[in-house]
Amino acid sequence: MRIRVYYEDTDCGGIVYHTNYIKYCERARSEVFFRAGALPSSGTCGFVVSTIEAKFLSFARLGDVLEVRTQVQKLGKVQVVLRQRIYKLPGSALDSSPDSIASSEMCIFEAIVRLGYVDVVSQSPAQIPEEFLALLGTLETI
């Protein structure tokens, strides 16, 4: 999923706030379902994040174009582990001089995200529906 960095995403120096990288990953996870015409929940059950291990490798600036890539690390009956990486794509909306444009994409953020599927009413684990497992199974596996 591609994202352009807007003013609202940045601090006064034009650097993306650290929490926004996690939001971008959340959007990408949701988009997997939206593109299939589905919601990432069913009845009273849905995915919840249980842990995130985040690595901030570099940073993005106002006007940059980012791409969030999601890979399945583990797919279980009630739990999913994903690796999500955010890449800064070549070029920038702010500085288009030939010397400043990166010639290749650069990974600037990486997260391992563990999601549980739970019944939010009973607050207990629930089995991930087969159609969700199939949809998640279409993502690249590592």
PDB file of C-alpha atoms in Angstrom:
ATOM      1  CA  MET A   1       0.000   0.000   0.000  1.00  0.00           C
ATOM      2  CA  ARG A   2       1.364   3.412  -0.934  1.00  0.00           C
ATOM      3  CA  ILE A   3       1.109   6.469   1.281  1.00  0.00           C
ATOM      4  CA  ARG A   4       2.194  10.043   0.670  1.00  0.00           C
ATOM      5  CA  VAL A   5       3.442  11.912   3.735  1.00  0.00           C
ATOM      6  CA  TYR A   6       1.293  14.972   4.413  1.00  0.00           C
ATOM      7  CA  TYR A   7       1.852  17.950   6.677  1.00  0.00           C
ATOM      8  CA  GLU A   8      -0.448  16.455   9.328  1.00  0.00           C
ATOM      9  CA  ASP A   9       1.895  13.421   9.557  1.00  0.00           C
ATOM     10  CA  THR A  10       4.953  15.456  10.523  1.00  0.00           C
ATOM     11  CA  ASP A  11       6.483  17.575  13.258  1.00  0.00           C
ATOM     12  CA  CYS A  12       7.583  21.184  12.752  1.00  0.00           C
ATOM     13  CA  GLY A  13      10.793  19.941  11.093  1.00  0.00           C
ATOM     14  CA  GLY A  14       8.876  17.997   8.448  1.00  0.00           C
ATOM     15  CA  ILE A  15       9.812  14.587   9.908  1.00  0.00           C
ATOM     16  CA  VAL A  16       7.117  11.888  10.292  1.00  0.00           C
ATOM     17  CA  TYR A  17       6.037  11.331  13.919  1.00  0.00           C
ATOM     18  CA  HIS A  18       7.142   7.911  15.181  1.00  0.00           C
ATOM     19  CA  THR A  19       3.591   6.748  15.970  1.00  0.00           C
ATOM     20  CA  ASN A  20       2.480   7.321  12.395  1.00  0.00           C
ATOM     21  CA  TYR A  21       4.606   4.408  11.160  1.00  0.00           C
ATOM     22  CA  ILE A  22       2.472   2.113  13.325  1.00  0.00           C
ATOM     23  CA  LYS A  23      -0.688   3.764  11.943  1.00  0.00           C
ATOM     24  CA  TYR A  24       0.543   3.217   8.385  1.00  0.00           C
ATOM     25  CA  CYS A  25       1.030  -0.476   9.155  1.00  0.00           C
ATOM     26  CA  GLU A  26      -2.470  -0.670  10.628  1.00  0.00           C
ATOM     27  CA  ARG A  27      -3.902   0.892   7.461  1.00  0.00           C
ATOM     28  CA  ALA A  28      -2.054  -1.626   5.310  1.00  0.00           C
ATOM     29  CA  ARG A  29      -3.420  -4.542   7.364  1.00  0.00           C
ATOM     30  CA  SER A  30      -6.948  -3.179   7.034  1.00  0.00           C
ATOM     31  CA  GLU A  31      -6.464  -2.571   3.314  1.00  0.00           C
ATOM     32  CA  VAL A  32      -5.800  -6.294   2.755  1.00  0.00           C
ATOM     33  CA  PHE A  33      -9.413  -6.905   3.776  1.00  0.00           C
ATOM     34  CA  PHE A  34     -10.928  -3.790   2.165  1.00  0.00           C
ATOM     35  CA  ARG A  35      -9.464  -4.667  -1.241  1.00  0.00           C
ATOM     36  CA  ALA A  36     -11.193  -8.046  -0.972  1.00  0.00           C
ATOM     37  CA  GLY A  37     -14.503  -6.355  -0.130  1.00  0.00           C
ATOM     38  CA  ALA A  38     -14.375  -7.527   3.486  1.00  0.00           C
ATOM     39  CA  LEU A  39     -13.961  -6.141   6.971  1.00  0.00           C
ATOM     40  CA  PRO A  40     -11.305  -7.569   9.339  1.00  0.00           C
ATOM     41  CA  SER A  41     -14.024  -8.631  11.779  1.00  0.00           C
ATOM     42  CA  SER A  42     -17.036 -10.921  11.886  1.00  0.00           C
ATOM     43  CA  GLY A  43     -19.907 -10.572  14.327  1.00  0.00           C
ATOM     44  CA  THR A  44     -18.427  -9.906  17.758  1.00  0.00           C
ATOM     45  CA  CYS A  45     -14.975 -11.162  16.766  1.00  0.00           C
ATOM     46  CA  GLY A  46     -11.998  -9.307  15.369  1.00  0.00           C
ATOM     47  CA  PHE A  47      -8.243  -8.951  15.327  1.00  0.00           C
ATOM     48  CA  VAL A  48      -6.415  -7.260  18.182  1.00  0.00           C
ATOM     49  CA  VAL A  49      -2.724  -6.462  18.398  1.00  0.00           C
ATOM     50  CA  SER A  50      -1.049  -8.293  21.252  1.00  0.00           C
ATOM     51  CA  THR A  51       2.576  -7.271  20.605  1.00  0.00           C
ATOM     52  CA  ILE A  52       4.570  -5.059  18.287  1.00  0.00           C
ATOM     53  CA  GLU A  53       8.324  -5.158  17.966  1.00  0.00           C
ATOM     54  CA  ALA A  54       9.275  -2.010  16.061  1.00  0.00           C
ATOM     55  CA  LYS A  55      12.586  -0.935  14.541  1.00  0.00           C
ATOM     56  CA  PHE A  56      13.021   2.625  13.326  1.00  0.00           C
ATOM     57  CA  LEU A  57      15.766   2.382  10.709  1.00  0.00           C
ATOM     58  CA  SER A  58      15.547   5.854   9.152  1.00  0.00           C
ATOM     59  CA  PHE A  59      12.854   8.495   8.708  1.00  0.00           C
ATOM     60  CA  ALA A  60      10.458   9.959   6.193  1.00  0.00           C
ATOM     61  CA  ARG A  61       9.787  13.610   5.426  1.00  0.00           C
ATOM     62  CA  LEU A  62       6.914  15.719   4.231  1.00  0.00           C
ATOM     63  CA  GLY A  63       6.130  14.852   0.602  1.00  0.00           C
ATOM     64  CA  ASP A  64       7.838  11.450   0.594  1.00  0.00           C
ATOM     65  CA  VAL A  65       6.039   8.480  -0.929  1.00  0.00           C
ATOM     66  CA  LEU A  66       6.101   5.374   1.239  1.00  0.00           C
ATOM     67  CA  GLU A  67       5.123   1.791   0.592  1.00  0.00           C
ATOM     68  CA  VAL A  68       4.002  -0.584   3.330  1.00  0.00           C
ATOM     69  CA  ARG A  69       4.649  -4.259   2.610  1.00  0.00           C
ATOM     70  CA  THR A  70       3.105  -6.994   4.699  1.00  0.00           C
ATOM     71  CA  GLN A  71       4.335 -10.583   4.937  1.00  0.00           C
ATOM     72  CA  VAL A  72       2.978 -13.515   6.912  1.00  0.00           C
ATOM     73  CA  GLN A  73       5.476 -14.958   9.357  1.00  0.00           C
ATOM     74  CA  LYS A  74       3.043 -17.357  11.059  1.00  0.00           C
ATOM     75  CA  LEU A  75      -0.591 -18.143  10.401  1.00  0.00           C
ATOM     76  CA  GLY A  76      -2.402 -20.083  13.115  1.00  0.00           C
ATOM     77  CA  LYS A  77      -5.990 -20.865  14.072  1.00  0.00           C
ATOM     78  CA  VAL A  78      -6.336 -17.940  16.526  1.00  0.00           C
ATOM     79  CA  GLN A  79      -3.151 -15.942  15.981  1.00  0.00           C
ATOM     80  CA  VAL A  80      -1.263 -14.310  13.102  1.00  0.00           C
ATOM     81  CA  VAL A  81       2.297 -12.968  13.108  1.00  0.00           C
ATOM     82  CA  LEU A  82       3.129 -10.450  10.387  1.00  0.00           C
ATOM     83  CA  ARG A  83       6.293  -8.663   9.356  1.00  0.00           C
ATOM     84  CA  GLN A  84       5.564  -5.210   8.039  1.00  0.00           C
ATOM     85  CA  ARG A  85       8.148  -2.998   6.438  1.00  0.00           C
ATOM     86  CA  ILE A  86       7.856   0.587   5.290  1.00  0.00           C
ATOM     87  CA  TYR A  87       9.983   1.676   2.352  1.00  0.00           C
ATOM     88  CA  LYS A  88      10.726   5.204   1.234  1.00  0.00           C
ATOM     89  CA  LEU A  89      10.403   5.178  -2.536  1.00  0.00           C
ATOM     90  CA  PRO A  90      12.837   6.967  -4.857  1.00  0.00           C
ATOM     91  CA  GLY A  91      12.308  10.678  -5.375  1.00  0.00           C
ATOM     92  CA  SER A  92      10.579  13.264  -3.260  1.00  0.00           C
ATOM     93  CA  ALA A  93       7.863  15.832  -3.773  1.00  0.00           C
ATOM     94  CA  LEU A  94       9.977  18.442  -2.000  1.00  0.00           C
ATOM     95  CA  ASP A  95      13.355  18.126  -3.664  1.00  0.00           C
ATOM     96  CA  SER A  96      13.529  16.982  -7.252  1.00  0.00           C
ATOM     97  CA  SER A  97      17.109  17.880  -8.064  1.00  0.00           C
ATOM     98  CA  PRO A  98      18.986  14.947  -9.620  1.00  0.00           C
ATOM     99  CA  ASP A  99      21.579  14.895  -6.818  1.00  0.00           C
ATOM    100  CA  SER A 100      18.983  14.517  -4.068  1.00  0.00           C
ATOM    101  CA  ILE A 101      16.761  11.815  -5.522  1.00  0.00           C
ATOM    102  CA  ALA A 102      17.498   8.393  -4.126  1.00  0.00           C
ATOM    103  CA  SER A 103      18.153   5.852  -6.842  1.00  0.00           C
ATOM    104  CA  SER A 104      16.542   2.979  -4.943  1.00  0.00           C
ATOM    105  CA  GLU A 105      13.950   2.363  -2.285  1.00  0.00           C
ATOM    106  CA  MET A 106      15.066   2.266   1.325  1.00  0.00           C
ATOM    107  CA  CYS A 107      13.533   0.363   4.242  1.00  0.00           C
ATOM    108  CA  ILE A 108      12.934   2.916   7.019  1.00  0.00           C
ATOM    109  CA  PHE A 109      10.745   0.948   9.444  1.00  0.00           C
ATOM    110  CA  GLU A 110      10.167  -2.690  10.309  1.00  0.00           C
ATOM    111  CA  ALA A 111       7.724  -4.272  12.724  1.00  0.00           C
ATOM    112  CA  ILE A 112       6.805  -7.763  13.809  1.00  0.00           C
ATOM    113  CA  VAL A 113       3.120  -7.626  14.715  1.00  0.00           C
ATOM    114  CA  ARG A 114       1.338 -10.401  16.600  1.00  0.00           C
ATOM    115  CA  LEU A 115      -2.436 -10.366  16.193  1.00  0.00           C
ATOM    116  CA  GLY A 116      -4.944 -12.470  18.082  1.00  0.00           C
ATOM    117  CA  TYR A 117      -8.473 -13.100  16.927  1.00  0.00           C
ATOM    118  CA  VAL A 118     -10.840 -12.581  19.847  1.00  0.00           C
ATOM    119  CA  ASP A 119     -14.477 -12.355  20.744  1.00  0.00           C
ATOM    120  CA  VAL A 120     -14.642  -8.821  22.117  1.00  0.00           C
ATOM    121  CA  VAL A 121     -17.773  -9.577  24.157  1.00  0.00           C
ATOM    122  CA  SER A 122     -16.390 -12.577  26.054  1.00  0.00           C
ATOM    123  CA  GLN A 123     -12.792 -11.309  25.733  1.00  0.00           C
ATOM    124  CA  SER A 124     -11.600 -14.785  24.814  1.00  0.00           C
ATOM    125  CA  PRO A 125      -9.688 -16.181  21.840  1.00  0.00           C
ATOM    126  CA  ALA A 126     -11.742 -17.171  18.815  1.00  0.00           C
ATOM    127  CA  GLN A 127     -10.952 -19.203  15.732  1.00  0.00           C
ATOM    128  CA  ILE A 128     -10.026 -17.123  12.693  1.00  0.00           C
ATOM    129  CA  PRO A 129     -12.670 -17.687   9.974  1.00  0.00           C
ATOM    130  CA  GLU A 130     -11.505 -19.803   7.029  1.00  0.00           C
ATOM    131  CA  GLU A 131     -12.125 -16.949   4.569  1.00  0.00           C
ATOM    132  CA  PHE A 132      -9.800 -14.713   6.624  1.00  0.00           C
ATOM    133  CA  LEU A 133      -7.127 -17.415   6.708  1.00  0.00           C
ATOM    134  CA  ALA A 134      -7.440 -17.780   2.937  1.00  0.00           C
ATOM    135  CA  LEU A 135      -7.157 -14.020   2.445  1.00  0.00           C
ATOM    136  CA  LEU A 136      -4.118 -13.744   4.713  1.00  0.00           C
ATOM    137  CA  GLY A 137      -2.670 -16.751   2.927  1.00  0.00           C
ATOM    138  CA  THR A 138      -2.494 -14.693  -0.270  1.00  0.00           C
ATOM    139  CA  LEU A 139       0.174 -12.469   1.305  1.00  0.00           C
ATOM    140  CA  GLU A 140       3.824 -13.295   0.805  1.00  0.00           C
ATOM    141  CA  THR A 141       5.065 -15.799   3.381  1.00  0.00           C
ATOM    142  CA  ILE A 142       8.479 -15.579   5.029  1.00  0.00           C
TER     143      ILE A 142
END
